[in-house]
Amino acid sequence: MSSDLSDLRYNLEITLEDAANGTSKELELEKFVACNTCGASGSRSGGGTKTCTTCNGHGIVEQRMEGFGGIFRKQAACPSCDGSGQEVSDPCPDCRGQGRREDEDRIHIKVPAGVDHGTRLRSSGNGDAGTRGGPPGDLHIVLHVKRHDVFERRGEDLFCEVPVSFGTARSEERRVGKECRSRWSPYH
């Protein structure tokens, strides 16, 4: 499972037809990708890491705060090494020691047939690249179905309103018979 810090969310708007039939989409997004210059290590020489001097390799620092009622201690990720316990001794000039850099990426996804507004799709490994060779996150795609000009979706059913006169409605109900469920109200 990927780190939540490397996960991304993408809102994708699709048509009602795409939601019903399924489709393939190409997404273009800005995200962190592995640095090619240092091979995602963050080090110019490819292996120049050392134990962090701020946290002594633990990745956690303790902060003391004085307030009402006494002294409080709080643990947080080390700001020098971002909680990894390792510092890069000779940082890569392109990624500044992070092992990743921002870039545009294109991803192809398949939207299955029958999805609804608010459906979430997950594309494993297509989120941000992890720092210094860490695992990539996931891309979470939230689908938003555009409003259709004619049809309205309610659950698994499609509805549309068609204005008809009372006479037409009565004659069509008799003609079609059991195949047609007509609901008529003089108040609509």
Steps between C-alpha positions, in 0.01 A plus 500: 500500500628847415568791728209742530744789440566372147135440405330739259136584431369588154145619425382371161185624330331250266180495297194290581575291190856432627359403839254256342730342238844536657791679336876546494652835595845650486575719800768766497617601845784669684659270753829399654693251285826319580806713426692362200819686586567321831295184442253610772765473774520877558880477500720642224742206535220243536560388857606793713264471796595530866323474833303815574675710764178669616312182600797258522340272239167457680296718264315654793575809706349596832370850548445655842223753545421692814144604551220521751523206734860402440746377240380296206712274280405433142664265250514598133677392182851640483505815283858434383447152355118498459478208742728263307791513745742555209639822351649533155861611526532609134148600380408464133474846337182410306287367790684668793549166675138385487542233228195633320403808302178654369411421141198443275389142451234330287304206636245284319207372704191292425167612640276193536140500377229585752691743722315773686573855613751488786645159406867472601753312291851417621800473270774331705850643469395803293515758782805703595838324498628431851793696640847354443381186324201437727188333360268711284156592621166422341286722279141530626261610225162640605241489220254783444221427250394808302134597501328370184272721288222239474546223755522505878655205681345372821690198621499244220211665312489777241209742491389768256203729491290510186209744483182330369138602498243319714335349192828366361595353837165318533506364142863386524431324831219297340702429181821383664326321787713302744830598334461861614484614860356847476480730798280796440403769743288806418713698745827480296 
